[in-house]
Amino acid sequence: MCLRWSTCSSHPNGWGTSVRLRLRFSKIGKVRFVGHRDVARIIERALRRCGVPVTYSEGFSPRVRLSFGLALPTCYESDAEYLDIPLDPKSIVDGDVVCTGWGEGNTYSTEQLRMTLNEALPKGFEVMALVLEPKGGPSLQESVVSCTWRFDMRGAETDSVEKAIAAALESSTIEAERKKKNETLRENIRDGVHDLRIDGTSELGPMVVAELAAKPRVIRPSELVEILAPGAELGVAKRTHQWIEREGERCEPLTPTNSRTVKDLT
Amino acid sequence: MTSLWPRLEPLLPRVEKPARYIGCEDGARTNIYKPEATSWLLTYPDTYEIGLPNQGLQILYEILNERPDAFAERSYAPWTDLEAEMRRARLPLFSVDTHRPAAEFDIIAFNLSAELVYTNVVNCIDLAGLRVRASERADSDSLIGAGGHCAYNPEPLADFIDFFVMGDGEEVISEITDVVGEWRQTGKPSGSRDTVLHAMARIPGVYVPSMYNVVYDGPKLVSVEPRHSDIPPTIQKRTIADLADWPYPRNQLVPLTEVVHDRLNVEVFRGCTRGCRFCQAGMITRPVRERPASQIREMVSKGLERTGYDEVSLSSLSTADFSGIEKVVADTIDEPGTCGRVSVALPSLRVDAFTVGVAAQVSRARRTGLTFAPEAGSWRMRQIINKLITEDDLYGAVRSAYSQGWHRMKLYFLTGLPSEMDDDTLGIADLAQNCVEIGAEYTKKASVTVSLGGFVPKPHTPFQWFGQNEPEELQRKVDLVRNKVRRNKRIQLKWHAPDATTAEGITSRGDRRIGRVIEHVWRRGGVFQEWSEHFDLSLWQEAMNASGLSLDWYVHRHREEDEVLPWDHIHAGLHKDFLWQDWQDALAGYGLEDCRWTPCYDCGACTEYGIEHVVASPAPPNGGSQGTGQDLATGHLVPVELRPRASIGGT
């Protein structure tokens, strides 16, 4: 008989060993220049400060288990970053999270935990939604099919971008160039452009909204800028949504539960 | 207040690691700007990753920001890609806290931790939009200051720096702030720069090079004399008497991007009296001042809780010497808030004080890297450098580590030491081989990394009179070791480029004339000379030739006893005749004991300033030879001759 299984199944939450936190968080302002690996480190420190009962990898140098959605390129902002954190199932009591370590003595509802984590995170990062759920299903990274982006084009003319967009959408090909080692690949990314439109202007130039495929490869806003307005530069780009498919429907892994409490982002 | 952020932001997507330039660290101060306050820009003249963890800079940052009438921000040398973008966009050097232009600060102060950053110092002054030479700057321009270990020979940078600070900065920084604050209130009118510098030159521990005349006789230095009668002829270093009064940093900065030493750092003691003759840090930071164990415990606990780090470094010049180190490590790992998941780094370890007990404590959590520094390959050589550890001490420490589960460790050696023979150099390979053999008794994966540095004689040490080895000779010695360990797959050899060692030698013991050389190298684009991708010895050779100076005379020449050294007017407490005697003892193979556990031999560091060691334990930690070179564990005598006490010491 499997001892581990028998002990776990007796847990009152009924989820056995499989319980995790799923977070949706934003990354806005100066911290957009922080790279993906560094974001993981920042979140790890915040989890430790709050005493969230995380789990660790095996081995010589155990690390906190974290699994992110699609990596966000450095310099991009986001309102839709996702993170799964497997928890120690023994620490879940009546749907609340019992903290350890520096958080010893604290028991939080998910909403309280969300606010506590926000206190511990640097300015610019904010947990917008947080749920406790059974582990399982495909990983975030595998299940995301597309992302919606909002970005401005520094130095581009609204009129000419508008024309370029219309032409691109009418055509069956949108040719992108990709540098791979020493060769330059040209490929048609038309099928990966689900939505593309101008949505106002910023002080830098026209604002564009685009929904771009994450499969078979991730298409980035910077590629579109080169196609739509050669010579212009990507201004500030923000990922506003990551989309998955659930029972044939396109939806977000988590939607923001509350209206965002926007921290001071100077 | 002007923020350069809107102009900097568009440049950042074009450069490597842009997070280095955003600030936003936990612990950073962004709401401290006070238009009436005296402002400091504390600048580390190397990359953010190297500079951010610097404890000296962080301590001063906090002390200044606690004052209502002052504030401090930080700056780091931008990497060459951003520098090019900044120059193209005419964007000056900025603070990372609020992105204000450097030239808006009253004082720009540099931390000097290594000589090869000197060209970066000049570059930063230029990037700030100021004239690089102090004599050409306008009255109201920022004052340029410098401190840190390299400031103990300030002369090579004397042309560029308005004032230097000698020794511990905790107290003197406030005295400087007062003087500069008064100057600020006068509105910095024409002619006032000389007045404020004159006033600063009267603060103990502050050296204002423009207030001193240098007299040469041909290549020989004759004297460095004050220009005014109310300015001291020698500048005395500053020393804080008790580390317990300064529990800083209270809020260590937590960077958002990975830096070197990315962990909590708690300084457990300052100063070292082991008396290793090559070691400048050990000479200029005397006496030993231990932090009380209870304060360490509190700083560790509060620091880990505030930062969320899972690693803490207990730092000092030789951490295993701390009284009761085992208990401090055990307390740290047993801190309940960490759930047993905190690793302890002991960055600087004497092999004779690293015992199984300490190894066992450290290894209870994640094992951190271990570095031992035998420094020399033979007992003869270690007597000369006064690193009195026996081979058995080393093997004992290595055995402690392997037996407690470590697979690899790093051994640090110097080559090019005074009177070093090939047998001494080859001894490095023997030690390394014996170490991995001990390791093989415990694990199949046993290995050692041997790190070999070329020796650069440093000011204020007994070896300051020694002529540095030529780069060809250093390379030959490296090759000796390399050929001997080449077949041993368990030994990895790393060495410092002999060319860089030579350039370091120019600035280490240079005089004021070396300023021209530094400026020449900088003008030819020689920045980031600490980085192999940018270092170029030919630039330095060309600069020496252009300035009519001899590399051989500055670097490879043995100095005479009666020679005036360029830093003789800077006083680290140590009597010059003590240093000379210690140099003679070195050549004779005499050892010198650690005075924290034995009676004083009056080097001057305590007696000159009326201070004493602050050490919790009157006896050395257990095990090994404890600097006497004698096996204290078994009572067996190792033949090291200690110099008879009566004839040692000062006047």
XYZ file of C-alpha atoms in Angstrom, chain B residues 354-356 359 372 392-406 409 434-435 437-439 441-442:
28
model
C 37.923 26.206 10.040
C 37.061 23.179 12.105
C 34.771 20.210 11.706
C 31.816 22.811 8.781
C 40.550 28.732 1.581
C 48.416 20.039 8.244
C 46.214 23.021 9.043
C 45.164 23.122 5.399
C 44.599 19.387 5.164
C 42.633 19.462 8.409
C 40.315 22.148 7.052
C 39.936 20.401 3.717
C 39.189 17.126 5.471
C 36.584 18.866 7.650
C 34.875 20.161 4.547
C 34.937 16.952 2.483
C 33.840 14.907 5.476
C 30.838 17.199 5.908
C 29.682 16.687 2.354
C 31.434 19.310 0.264
C 36.495 23.990 -2.788
C 47.113 16.418 -1.773
C 43.806 18.201 -1.147
C 43.415 13.094 -2.687
C 41.940 13.748 0.736
C 38.651 14.558 -0.989
C 38.588 9.422 0.389
C 35.123 10.901 0.854
